[in-house]
XYZ file of C-alpha atoms in Angstrom:
699
model
C 24.728 -91.298 -36.336
C 25.462 -88.775 -33.961
C 28.203 -89.729 -31.304
C 26.955 -89.673 -27.714
C 28.955 -87.334 -25.169
C 31.160 -89.431 -22.803
C 31.042 -86.485 -20.247
C 27.941 -87.750 -18.699
C 29.166 -90.173 -15.952
C 25.955 -91.321 -14.745
C 24.548 -92.451 -18.134
C 27.936 -93.801 -19.250
C 28.276 -95.845 -16.056
C 24.770 -97.155 -16.711
C 25.703 -98.288 -20.143
C 28.679 -100.083 -18.999
C 27.077 -101.925 -16.195
C 26.018 -105.094 -18.200
C 29.785 -105.098 -19.538
C 31.211 -105.336 -15.954
C 28.877 -107.923 -14.871
C 29.574 -109.814 -18.021
C 33.199 -109.791 -17.498
C 33.000 -110.411 -13.807
C 30.977 -113.655 -14.346
C 33.089 -115.159 -16.945
C 36.136 -116.979 -16.466
C 39.349 -116.715 -18.813
C 39.073 -119.239 -21.795
C 41.360 -120.954 -24.110
C 41.897 -119.799 -27.661
C 41.811 -122.883 -29.815
C 41.187 -126.541 -29.158
C 44.507 -128.779 -28.957
C 45.333 -131.612 -31.154
C 45.812 -134.694 -29.046
C 47.028 -136.726 -31.913
C 50.644 -135.901 -31.231
C 51.458 -139.157 -29.409
C 54.967 -140.769 -28.877
C 55.525 -144.427 -28.932
C 54.254 -145.017 -25.400
C 51.080 -143.324 -26.346
C 51.915 -140.202 -24.298
C 51.586 -136.591 -25.522
C 54.800 -135.447 -26.972
C 56.454 -132.718 -25.120
C 58.298 -131.302 -28.070
C 55.246 -129.144 -28.976
C 55.015 -125.585 -29.095
C 52.100 -123.008 -28.565
C 51.836 -120.711 -31.569
C 49.973 -117.372 -31.420
C 48.330 -116.795 -34.763
C 48.102 -113.440 -36.249
C 44.347 -113.798 -36.828
C 44.019 -113.633 -32.989
C 43.879 -117.317 -32.162
C 46.459 -119.825 -31.038
C 47.273 -123.515 -31.469
C 49.376 -126.326 -30.086
C 51.535 -127.917 -32.785
C 54.443 -130.355 -33.192
C 57.769 -128.732 -33.446
C 58.259 -130.100 -36.941
C 55.143 -128.337 -38.054
C 55.909 -124.846 -36.868
C 57.231 -123.637 -40.085
C 54.331 -124.641 -42.257
C 51.870 -123.279 -39.639
C 53.674 -119.857 -39.514
C 53.674 -119.689 -43.307
C 50.006 -120.523 -43.595
C 49.143 -117.838 -40.933
C 51.161 -115.359 -42.904
C 49.372 -115.976 -46.100
C 46.001 -115.740 -44.236
C 47.024 -112.524 -42.643
C 47.972 -111.117 -46.146
C 44.325 -111.468 -47.021
C 42.817 -109.687 -44.081
C 43.098 -105.750 -43.180
C 43.118 -104.258 -39.753
C 39.700 -102.870 -39.472
C 38.592 -100.205 -36.792
C 34.960 -100.325 -37.614
C 32.576 -101.685 -35.107
C 30.155 -104.728 -35.667
C 27.062 -103.411 -37.365
C 24.734 -104.342 -34.311
C 21.522 -102.093 -34.189
C 20.958 -100.510 -30.791
C 19.489 -102.658 -28.101
C 20.023 -106.313 -27.112
C 19.832 -108.861 -29.812
C 19.530 -112.648 -28.647
C 19.525 -115.693 -31.128
C 19.149 -119.399 -30.523
C 20.124 -122.327 -32.654
C 19.198 -125.752 -31.660
C 19.672 -129.140 -33.544
C 19.074 -132.838 -32.964
C 20.206 -135.636 -35.263
C 20.260 -139.401 -35.021
C 22.659 -141.213 -37.564
C 22.200 -144.732 -37.103
C 23.261 -145.408 -33.478
C 24.694 -142.196 -32.829
C 22.876 -139.170 -31.428
C 23.880 -135.653 -31.303
C 22.425 -132.473 -29.550
C 23.618 -128.994 -30.272
C 22.450 -125.604 -28.546
C 23.944 -122.175 -29.075
C 22.805 -119.048 -27.667
C 24.256 -115.705 -28.895
C 23.606 -111.946 -27.488
C 24.706 -108.958 -29.031
C 24.463 -105.739 -27.164
C 25.262 -102.262 -28.418
C 25.948 -100.249 -25.276
C 26.493 -97.017 -27.199
C 27.699 -95.732 -30.588
C 31.311 -96.689 -29.603
C 30.896 -99.829 -27.528
C 29.583 -103.301 -28.592
C 29.279 -106.320 -26.347
C 28.845 -110.036 -27.610
C 28.331 -113.320 -25.914
C 27.899 -116.698 -27.111
C 27.385 -120.075 -25.366
C 27.113 -123.594 -26.935
C 26.583 -127.006 -25.845
C 27.200 -130.151 -27.813
C 26.474 -133.625 -26.699
C 27.326 -136.840 -28.863
C 26.273 -140.437 -27.783
C 26.647 -143.926 -29.277
C 24.821 -146.964 -28.237
C 27.215 -149.386 -30.168
C 30.371 -148.083 -28.715
C 29.134 -147.037 -25.224
C 30.748 -143.544 -25.457
C 29.444 -140.090 -24.749
C 31.268 -136.825 -25.456
C 30.268 -133.317 -24.367
C 31.719 -129.928 -25.592
C 30.826 -126.651 -23.805
C 32.166 -123.395 -25.378
C 31.543 -119.971 -23.971
C 32.633 -116.769 -25.856
C 32.515 -113.135 -24.803
C 34.076 -109.813 -25.870
C 33.833 -106.148 -26.066
C 34.715 -103.641 -28.884
C 35.306 -100.169 -28.070
C 35.965 -97.490 -30.641
C 38.106 -94.796 -29.051
C 38.571 -91.303 -30.512
C 40.985 -90.989 -33.211
C 40.116 -94.094 -35.215
C 41.491 -96.730 -32.644
C 39.617 -99.743 -31.886
C 40.133 -101.972 -28.672
C 38.876 -105.572 -28.271
C 38.744 -107.754 -25.382
C 37.556 -111.326 -25.928
C 37.665 -114.507 -23.920
C 36.682 -117.955 -24.552
C 36.299 -121.146 -22.581
C 36.124 -124.622 -24.091
C 35.333 -127.704 -21.904
C 35.635 -131.159 -23.581
C 34.533 -134.179 -21.683
C 34.936 -137.678 -23.408
C 33.905 -140.886 -21.752
C 34.817 -144.065 -23.505
C 33.845 -147.311 -21.965
C 35.318 -147.163 -18.489
C 37.629 -144.064 -18.973
C 37.281 -140.477 -18.834
C 39.176 -137.657 -20.729
C 38.610 -134.254 -19.700
C 40.069 -130.911 -21.301
C 39.391 -127.351 -19.954
C 40.751 -124.582 -22.065
C 40.699 -120.881 -20.961
C 42.161 -117.836 -22.545
C 41.962 -113.995 -22.690
C 42.840 -112.034 -25.912
C 42.903 -108.262 -26.366
C 43.775 -106.446 -29.555
C 44.219 -102.758 -30.384
C 44.103 -101.361 -33.966
C 44.594 -98.065 -35.558
C 44.068 -97.067 -39.182
C 44.930 -93.651 -40.528
C 45.423 -91.785 -43.835
C 48.436 -89.630 -43.149
C 48.104 -88.025 -46.695
C 46.525 -88.152 -49.811
C 46.974 -91.670 -51.350
C 48.444 -93.136 -48.236
C 47.039 -95.511 -45.701
C 48.729 -96.607 -42.360
C 47.372 -99.530 -40.157
C 48.835 -100.913 -36.871
C 47.758 -103.410 -34.560
C 48.961 -105.057 -31.329
C 47.748 -107.464 -28.768
C 48.362 -110.453 -26.607
C 46.925 -113.710 -25.443
C 46.774 -115.505 -22.053
C 45.752 -119.227 -21.955
C 45.697 -122.153 -19.800
C 44.720 -125.933 -20.688
C 44.312 -128.533 -18.225
C 43.882 -132.122 -19.442
C 42.920 -135.204 -17.170
C 43.174 -138.663 -18.330
C 41.529 -141.601 -16.010
C 41.787 -145.056 -17.181
C 40.972 -148.426 -15.339
C 43.953 -150.389 -13.823
C 44.095 -153.992 -12.353
C 46.429 -152.937 -9.708
C 45.714 -149.323 -8.871
C 41.864 -149.320 -9.749
C 42.306 -146.113 -11.786
C 45.306 -144.321 -13.191
C 45.193 -140.486 -13.455
C 47.441 -138.457 -15.678
C 47.316 -134.524 -15.346
C 48.775 -132.124 -17.695
C 48.724 -128.209 -17.478
C 49.725 -125.983 -20.220
C 50.000 -122.319 -19.765
C 50.925 -119.712 -22.485
C 51.578 -116.081 -23.192
C 51.960 -114.480 -26.331
C 52.253 -110.932 -27.923
C 52.101 -109.756 -31.366
C 52.248 -106.502 -33.393
C 52.095 -105.433 -37.123
C 52.300 -102.272 -39.155
C 51.068 -102.039 -42.702
C 51.760 -99.144 -44.989
C 50.265 -98.554 -48.495
C 50.827 -95.663 -50.923
C 49.543 -94.957 -54.395
C 52.162 -93.237 -56.381
C 50.573 -91.399 -59.160
C 48.500 -93.320 -61.673
C 48.943 -96.898 -61.830
C 51.607 -97.422 -59.226
C 51.377 -98.631 -55.755
C 53.760 -99.344 -52.997
C 53.126 -101.747 -49.984
C 55.257 -102.593 -46.917
C 54.444 -104.495 -43.709
C 56.192 -105.865 -40.722
C 55.048 -108.051 -37.878
C 56.448 -109.456 -34.812
C 54.963 -112.720 -32.670
C 56.379 -113.751 -29.607
C 54.900 -116.853 -27.396
C 55.909 -118.689 -24.266
C 54.579 -122.127 -22.989
C 54.912 -124.018 -19.894
C 53.909 -127.595 -19.562
C 53.499 -129.608 -16.220
C 52.677 -133.249 -16.182
C 51.908 -135.370 -13.091
C 49.985 -138.383 -12.012
C 49.612 -141.279 -9.661
C 51.864 -143.526 -11.871
C 54.559 -140.902 -13.055
C 56.770 -138.441 -11.543
C 55.897 -134.665 -11.909
C 57.873 -133.076 -14.627
C 58.003 -129.436 -15.768
C 59.088 -128.353 -19.268
C 59.504 -124.387 -19.230
C 61.527 -123.742 -22.288
C 58.922 -123.961 -25.222
C 58.820 -120.605 -27.131
C 58.214 -119.191 -30.393
C 59.418 -115.820 -31.847
C 58.871 -114.717 -35.463
C 59.722 -111.604 -37.255
C 58.993 -110.803 -40.797
C 59.104 -107.747 -43.233
C 57.718 -107.458 -46.654
C 57.630 -104.973 -49.431
C 55.821 -104.976 -52.883
C 55.663 -102.720 -55.833
C 52.989 -102.599 -58.567
C 53.152 -100.644 -61.749
C 50.241 -101.045 -64.176
C 50.623 -97.752 -66.019
C 51.580 -99.402 -69.431
C 49.680 -102.018 -71.183
C 52.566 -103.559 -72.699
C 54.466 -104.044 -69.379
C 52.575 -104.441 -65.899
C 55.198 -105.116 -63.409
C 54.736 -106.623 -59.961
C 57.613 -107.045 -57.543
C 57.696 -108.431 -54.027
C 60.400 -109.244 -51.466
C 60.235 -110.728 -47.938
C 62.390 -111.491 -45.018
C 61.489 -113.842 -42.140
C 63.096 -115.158 -39.137
C 61.423 -117.794 -36.682
C 63.136 -119.109 -33.507
C 61.505 -121.944 -31.882
C 62.469 -123.715 -28.717
C 61.066 -127.072 -27.425
C 61.776 -129.907 -25.183
C 64.218 -132.299 -26.907
C 62.587 -135.813 -27.236
C 65.763 -137.625 -26.596
C 66.005 -135.561 -23.272
C 69.118 -133.634 -23.907
C 67.772 -130.172 -23.038
C 65.939 -127.682 -24.756
C 66.244 -127.679 -28.560
C 66.260 -124.561 -30.428
C 65.655 -124.041 -34.164
C 66.287 -121.016 -36.165
C 64.602 -120.604 -39.604
C 65.505 -117.748 -41.907
C 63.794 -117.223 -45.158
C 64.159 -114.797 -47.930
C 61.540 -114.556 -50.921
C 61.935 -112.428 -53.955
C 59.813 -112.421 -57.113
C 59.024 -110.318 -60.064
C 56.141 -110.812 -62.436
C 55.525 -109.046 -65.837
C 52.459 -109.194 -68.138
C 51.420 -107.284 -71.003
C 49.947 -106.920 -74.540
C 52.384 -106.513 -77.143
C 49.921 -106.595 -80.227
C 46.198 -107.201 -80.529
C 47.187 -110.796 -81.146
C 50.054 -111.341 -78.837
C 49.951 -111.313 -75.017
C 52.399 -112.600 -72.639
C 52.995 -113.093 -68.859
C 56.194 -114.247 -66.888
C 57.724 -114.402 -63.642
C 61.110 -115.034 -61.911
C 61.225 -116.245 -58.231
C 64.133 -116.691 -56.000
C 63.808 -118.154 -52.531
C 66.462 -118.968 -50.007
C 65.859 -120.808 -46.734
C 68.103 -121.892 -43.678
C 67.157 -124.039 -40.901
C 69.793 -124.494 -37.783
C 69.299 -126.779 -34.869
C 71.244 -125.913 -31.764
C 71.535 -129.577 -30.231
C 70.932 -131.886 -33.234
C 73.072 -130.104 -35.609
C 72.905 -132.891 -37.932
C 69.311 -131.990 -38.885
C 70.309 -128.559 -40.202
C 69.652 -127.728 -43.748
C 69.872 -124.939 -46.490
C 67.597 -124.659 -49.520
C 68.031 -122.473 -52.628
C 65.362 -122.271 -55.290
C 65.203 -120.456 -58.539
C 62.345 -120.874 -60.996
C 60.745 -118.959 -63.924
C 57.951 -119.267 -66.334
C 56.645 -117.659 -69.580
C 53.286 -117.888 -71.066
C 52.583 -116.625 -74.658
C 48.926 -116.305 -75.945
C 48.788 -115.716 -79.790
C 45.666 -115.470 -81.868
C 46.469 -117.383 -85.465
C 44.546 -116.743 -88.564
C 41.388 -118.814 -89.066
C 40.242 -118.409 -85.561
C 42.988 -120.464 -83.955
C 44.101 -119.646 -80.536
C 47.408 -120.794 -79.319
C 49.050 -120.882 -75.677
C 52.779 -121.742 -75.270
C 53.822 -122.263 -71.836
C 57.601 -122.648 -70.730
C 58.730 -123.569 -67.065
C 62.040 -123.878 -65.577
C 63.006 -124.459 -61.869
C 66.192 -125.585 -59.780
C 65.945 -126.385 -56.193
C 69.293 -127.425 -54.228
C 69.086 -128.935 -50.684
C 72.105 -129.015 -48.402
C 72.227 -131.054 -45.273
C 74.819 -131.310 -42.539
C 74.569 -134.786 -41.234
C 76.452 -136.157 -38.226
C 79.270 -138.674 -39.221
C 77.963 -142.085 -40.109
C 74.426 -140.565 -41.134
C 73.329 -140.616 -44.571
C 73.626 -137.257 -46.598
C 70.496 -136.348 -48.302
C 72.222 -133.300 -50.057
C 71.194 -132.943 -53.840
C 69.388 -130.835 -56.298
C 66.159 -131.123 -58.431
C 65.926 -129.600 -61.838
C 62.640 -129.423 -63.699
C 61.524 -128.089 -67.103
C 58.332 -128.226 -68.935
C 57.021 -127.092 -72.327
C 53.284 -127.009 -73.127
C 51.526 -126.069 -76.366
C 47.588 -125.619 -76.451
C 45.708 -124.988 -79.742
C 42.050 -124.387 -80.036
C 39.740 -123.569 -83.077
C 35.948 -122.817 -83.798
C 35.616 -125.173 -86.719
C 31.937 -124.202 -87.218
C 29.545 -122.070 -85.486
C 28.799 -125.157 -82.951
C 31.866 -127.201 -83.026
C 35.250 -126.512 -81.142
C 38.393 -128.495 -81.726
C 41.260 -128.375 -79.155
C 44.582 -130.102 -78.913
C 47.251 -129.998 -76.136
C 50.876 -131.446 -75.825
C 53.431 -131.157 -73.156
C 56.736 -132.622 -72.074
C 57.940 -132.534 -68.478
C 61.542 -133.462 -67.538
C 62.772 -133.848 -63.941
C 66.169 -134.647 -62.894
C 67.414 -135.456 -59.492
C 71.042 -135.702 -58.511
C 71.944 -136.480 -54.955
C 75.084 -136.859 -52.789
C 74.369 -140.660 -52.710
C 74.883 -141.245 -56.563
C 72.844 -144.522 -56.371
C 69.512 -142.704 -55.817
C 69.938 -140.429 -59.038
C 67.100 -140.715 -61.544
C 65.462 -139.004 -64.393
C 61.848 -138.764 -64.850
C 60.341 -138.064 -68.336
C 56.601 -137.405 -68.786
C 54.789 -136.689 -72.231
C 51.067 -136.104 -72.722
C 49.052 -135.560 -75.719
C 45.292 -134.574 -75.820
C 42.703 -134.059 -78.576
C 38.970 -133.093 -77.960
C 35.943 -132.195 -79.940
C 32.748 -130.607 -78.639
C 29.690 -130.191 -80.930
C 26.817 -128.180 -79.575
C 24.503 -127.303 -82.413
C 22.371 -124.184 -81.686
C 18.597 -125.027 -81.795
C 19.125 -128.639 -81.781
C 17.908 -131.275 -79.156
C 21.332 -133.095 -79.113
C 25.157 -132.455 -78.386
C 28.321 -134.592 -78.113
C 31.769 -134.323 -77.145
C 34.768 -136.715 -77.337
C 38.283 -136.683 -75.702
C 41.229 -138.777 -76.614
C 44.535 -138.701 -74.698
C 47.856 -140.428 -74.512
C 50.107 -140.221 -71.443
C 53.684 -141.558 -71.206
C 55.814 -141.460 -67.880
C 59.514 -142.914 -68.003
C 61.501 -143.365 -65.006
C 65.280 -144.037 -65.493
C 67.504 -144.823 -62.433
C 70.969 -143.765 -63.413
C 73.013 -146.240 -61.161
C 73.329 -149.686 -62.537
C 72.226 -151.220 -59.106
C 68.789 -149.831 -59.577
C 68.299 -149.906 -63.224
C 66.088 -153.070 -62.870
C 63.415 -150.637 -61.472
C 63.505 -148.652 -64.690
C 59.829 -148.680 -66.265
C 57.620 -146.834 -68.688
C 53.994 -146.401 -67.927
C 51.594 -145.632 -70.844
C 47.929 -144.641 -70.507
C 45.541 -144.377 -73.480
C 41.999 -142.807 -72.767
C 38.992 -142.587 -74.717
C 35.799 -140.859 -73.566
C 33.011 -139.959 -75.977
C 29.553 -138.743 -74.508
C 26.149 -137.790 -76.223
C 23.178 -136.021 -74.839
C 19.839 -136.137 -76.352
C 16.693 -134.066 -75.264
C 13.650 -135.643 -77.179
C 11.130 -133.265 -75.277
C 11.300 -130.358 -73.011
C 10.797 -132.522 -70.053
C 12.920 -135.583 -71.031
C 16.781 -135.586 -71.031
C 18.976 -138.689 -71.743
C 22.655 -138.886 -71.703
C 25.254 -141.683 -72.357
C 29.038 -141.725 -71.895
C 31.500 -144.218 -72.514
C 35.022 -144.447 -71.013
C 37.718 -146.721 -72.209
C 41.173 -146.685 -70.271
C 44.169 -148.798 -71.171
C 47.199 -148.819 -68.873
C 50.410 -150.409 -69.949
C 53.482 -150.733 -67.654
C 56.750 -151.758 -69.425
C 59.749 -153.048 -67.411
C 62.950 -152.417 -69.231
C 64.989 -155.344 -67.618
C 62.341 -158.103 -67.493
C 59.290 -158.341 -69.724
C 57.697 -160.849 -67.555
C 57.092 -158.151 -65.011
C 55.166 -156.171 -67.661
C 51.483 -155.457 -66.605
C 48.127 -154.225 -68.151
C 45.042 -152.909 -66.882
C 42.045 -152.358 -69.113
C 38.722 -150.578 -67.955
C 35.585 -150.065 -70.172
C 32.699 -148.284 -68.577
C 29.309 -147.315 -69.877
C 26.944 -144.851 -67.957
C 23.535 -143.789 -69.005
C 21.355 -141.438 -67.359
C 17.668 -140.413 -67.954
C 15.509 -137.639 -66.324
C 11.856 -137.184 -66.896
C 10.042 -134.088 -65.303
C 6.516 -135.661 -64.924
C 4.935 -132.434 -63.540
C 6.270 -129.165 -62.113
C 6.494 -130.980 -58.755
C 7.737 -134.375 -59.518
C 10.800 -135.901 -61.358
C 11.850 -139.350 -62.200
C 15.387 -140.189 -62.910
C 17.375 -143.376 -63.714
C 20.986 -144.413 -63.991
C 22.553 -147.559 -65.512
C 26.239 -148.357 -65.179
C 28.184 -151.163 -66.683
C 31.941 -151.491 -65.945
C 34.542 -154.191 -66.749
C 37.926 -154.179 -65.138
C 40.592 -156.534 -66.648
C 44.097 -156.995 -65.063
C 46.789 -159.067 -66.513
C 50.239 -159.069 -68.069
C 51.994 -159.124 -71.365
C 55.289 -160.491 -72.880
C 57.343 -159.062 -75.701
C 58.925 -161.409 -78.203
C 60.696 -159.210 -80.740
C 58.252 -156.864 -82.349
C 55.165 -158.748 -81.171
C 53.375 -158.542 -77.837
C 51.350 -161.484 -76.165
C 48.596 -160.472 -73.783
C 47.690 -162.702 -70.998
C 44.561 -161.810 -68.790
C 44.658 -162.954 -65.220
C 41.454 -161.801 -63.626
C 38.175 -159.843 -64.292
C 35.680 -157.779 -62.410
C 32.455 -156.786 -63.900
C 29.776 -154.524 -62.143
C 26.254 -153.637 -63.256
C 24.135 -151.267 -61.272
C 20.560 -149.829 -62.040
C 19.027 -147.125 -59.882
C 15.731 -145.276 -59.805
C 14.803 -142.070 -57.928
C 11.459 -140.090 -57.700
C 11.309 -136.757 -56.206
C 7.875 -135.062 -55.434
C 7.242 -131.691 -53.839
C 3.567 -131.550 -52.779
C 3.879 -128.089 -51.440
C 4.056 -126.522 -47.973
C 7.906 -126.667 -48.115
C 7.634 -130.479 -48.002
C 9.944 -132.583 -50.335
C 9.718 -136.263 -50.575
C 12.211 -138.668 -52.291
C 12.258 -142.464 -52.929
C 14.778 -144.505 -54.662
C 15.934 -147.910 -55.266
C 19.068 -149.466 -56.701
C 20.315 -152.841 -57.576
C 23.969 -153.732 -58.031
C 25.618 -157.078 -59.173
C 29.271 -157.705 -58.946
C 31.103 -160.588 -60.420
C 34.756 -161.704 -60.214
C 36.372 -164.019 -62.622
C 39.643 -165.972 -62.717
C 41.149 -166.261 -66.084
C 43.618 -169.229 -66.601
C 43.096 -171.751 -69.213
C 39.394 -170.975 -68.952
C 37.253 -168.245 -67.516
C 35.906 -169.208 -64.212
C 33.463 -167.231 -61.876
C 34.955 -166.880 -58.286
C 32.121 -165.212 -56.577
C 29.055 -163.071 -57.251
C 27.464 -160.479 -55.014
C 23.950 -158.878 -55.251
C 23.295 -155.656 -53.400
C 19.955 -153.693 -53.104
C 19.089 -150.509 -51.518
C 15.864 -148.777 -50.820
C 15.911 -145.109 -49.805
C 13.110 -142.843 -48.489
C 13.710 -139.457 -47.350
C 11.489 -136.426 -46.188
C 12.613 -132.791 -46.026
C 10.353 -130.135 -44.555
C 11.190 -126.493 -43.515
C 9.067 -123.756 -41.909
C 9.884 -120.072 -41.637
C 8.935 -118.592 -38.240
C 8.314 -114.957 -37.296
C 11.493 -112.591 -36.814
C 13.476 -114.405 -39.669
C 13.312 -117.779 -37.596
C 13.327 -121.240 -39.153
C 12.666 -124.760 -38.392
C 14.040 -127.571 -40.512
C 13.509 -131.356 -40.547
C 15.212 -134.111 -42.454
C 14.313 -138.011 -41.972
C 15.915 -140.662 -43.992
C 15.273 -144.412 -44.072
C 18.022 -146.746 -45.697
C 17.412 -150.534 -46.261
C 20.411 -152.582 -47.525
C 20.509 -156.249 -48.463
C 23.367 -158.402 -49.764
C 23.349 -161.698 -51.069
C 27.060 -163.180 -51.704
C 27.450 -166.287 -53.948
C 30.550 -168.310 -54.026
C 30.450 -170.094 -57.280
C 33.819 -172.081 -56.927
C 32.470 -173.738 -54.030
C 28.741 -173.773 -54.826
C 27.751 -172.308 -51.509
C 25.407 -169.357 -50.626
C 26.658 -166.826 -48.326
C 24.732 -165.375 -45.469
C 22.064 -162.927 -46.653
C 22.419 -159.712 -44.701
C 19.570 -157.050 -44.394
C 20.051 -153.853 -42.334
C 17.541 -150.975 -41.777
C 19.204 -147.634 -40.829
C 17.624 -144.294 -39.709
C 19.111 -140.782 -40.221
C 16.956 -137.882 -38.663
C 18.174 -134.203 -38.303
C 16.281 -131.328 -36.955
C 17.219 -127.476 -36.446
C 15.727 -124.623 -34.903
C 16.980 -121.166 -35.389
C 15.504 -118.270 -33.527
C 16.426 -114.541 -33.923
C 15.220 -111.770 -31.815
């Protein structure tokens, strides 16, 4: 499309007029909703929270202890995205759309309205605006909640491949529990500038920078017996800036070099007031992060494809100290280094392996006793070898070592220690016949923990053995599979004071299944599951426990016509619990309790046409609990019945618009019987409705 000239002042001003009106009428808005679950022991919002500007253009309030994980997750997300200078693909003209929905789930009703407008002012300017309103009420809890969100923005593609974006958002949350009022008003304004160039052949350079202004006002009103109503006000204002540079260069054939750097800085001010508390101001919350990464990939040779990456990151976070001893500051430094090699040595042998070295450091300015260091070294190797007689083998080796160093204050416990982990796994598979596959796997995992407090040292050893068979003959109407596995997990506490907790856990599992299709419209399947769990206590055999689970599940499906389907499911499960004692080489099993469950369900689906779908189903479930002492005695029995009726209907409207309706009725009944007392519990019946509608209009 030919770019229009910007030298015609009258036409250019006319195209920008809607943009100026939109920005003039719209207030600055917040970037993301805050998490109000960070409460202290008094039920108040903690002040040691930090406003984190994310690289993706949003921001969020997080607890100071979560800054590290949030920044790391944001960095991973940032790696998946590229700074694009392209405009949204919006055709010329104004394009409004509306989405409305209503749903009634039991006693809760919800309305949702969303109106969006996209307007392409010219070939280089696109304006977008979105407004949504959601209202939710509950008749049982006497509570209502309303959320109003307004978004708007403009994208301007400037000469030279530079994109400028200005976006705003406002979110107003009003929550009215019984007799209370909670109101949160968030406003924010974000701008981003991005540049993407190809300085020479094979090289790509992208740069971006931006900033965010935000404000969040929260009001809490609660009834009081003395003041009538208590009011708490909290105002948070934030300012952040960010920038990034990404460079990618293809070095000849099969080699690529990547490097990136980013800088993020944010400041937060928190002011709290109310009619029952004194006004307080926290003005020291901030977050500064810097990161640099480089990676190199070489895939020129099939026998050795190498990938190397390295990264260095520093994050400085300041927040109000909970103990009231000033503004705390944490400094995190992380260094990551990894090398991965894979290749094909012969037609039968392939390999892949990696080595990783990570180092992390965290320092506290005030609570120095919380400072820590971590050193991590890990490696893995996988060999894939094709043996004769159609046997495939996979051998995996893993080794890791993690050292944690803490600097506790005098008198505090020292959690310094190291964790060593090693694993060996072997997998074999063979096509015995044209329709039968055999597979086996074995693995051993060893974990050792050595701590400064030697009483906490322990070793964990896990062993697993699995064998499976899969038989699917071609041209036949039946198939079957079976799996048997044995797991053993052993825990050994090194210190004698805790050796009484040493135990071994064994799990045996058998799961055969068969599928039979007597006709093209009938399908039957039955599966059996047997699971045995034994826990051995090394010091006291009277503490040994056992758990045995037997389950049979059968399903059937009959396509009566092209529009109707009848299906059924039967499930029978027995769960036994008890203990066993060892006397020499013999074991004596003692069952303590048993729970049996039977459930039968039928479902009918019918599609008469006209985008109409009908469903009706019924299920009956009986649960019995037994106490097993000198004799087996029924404790109680519960019978449950459910009837489900559902209607789905959709209609396509002009201009790619749609209307959808889903209505569901659920009837539940429960009859408890207490056999030990001979009493009949109260029969409960309940009828519940769920209705959902949605209207989507695009112009």
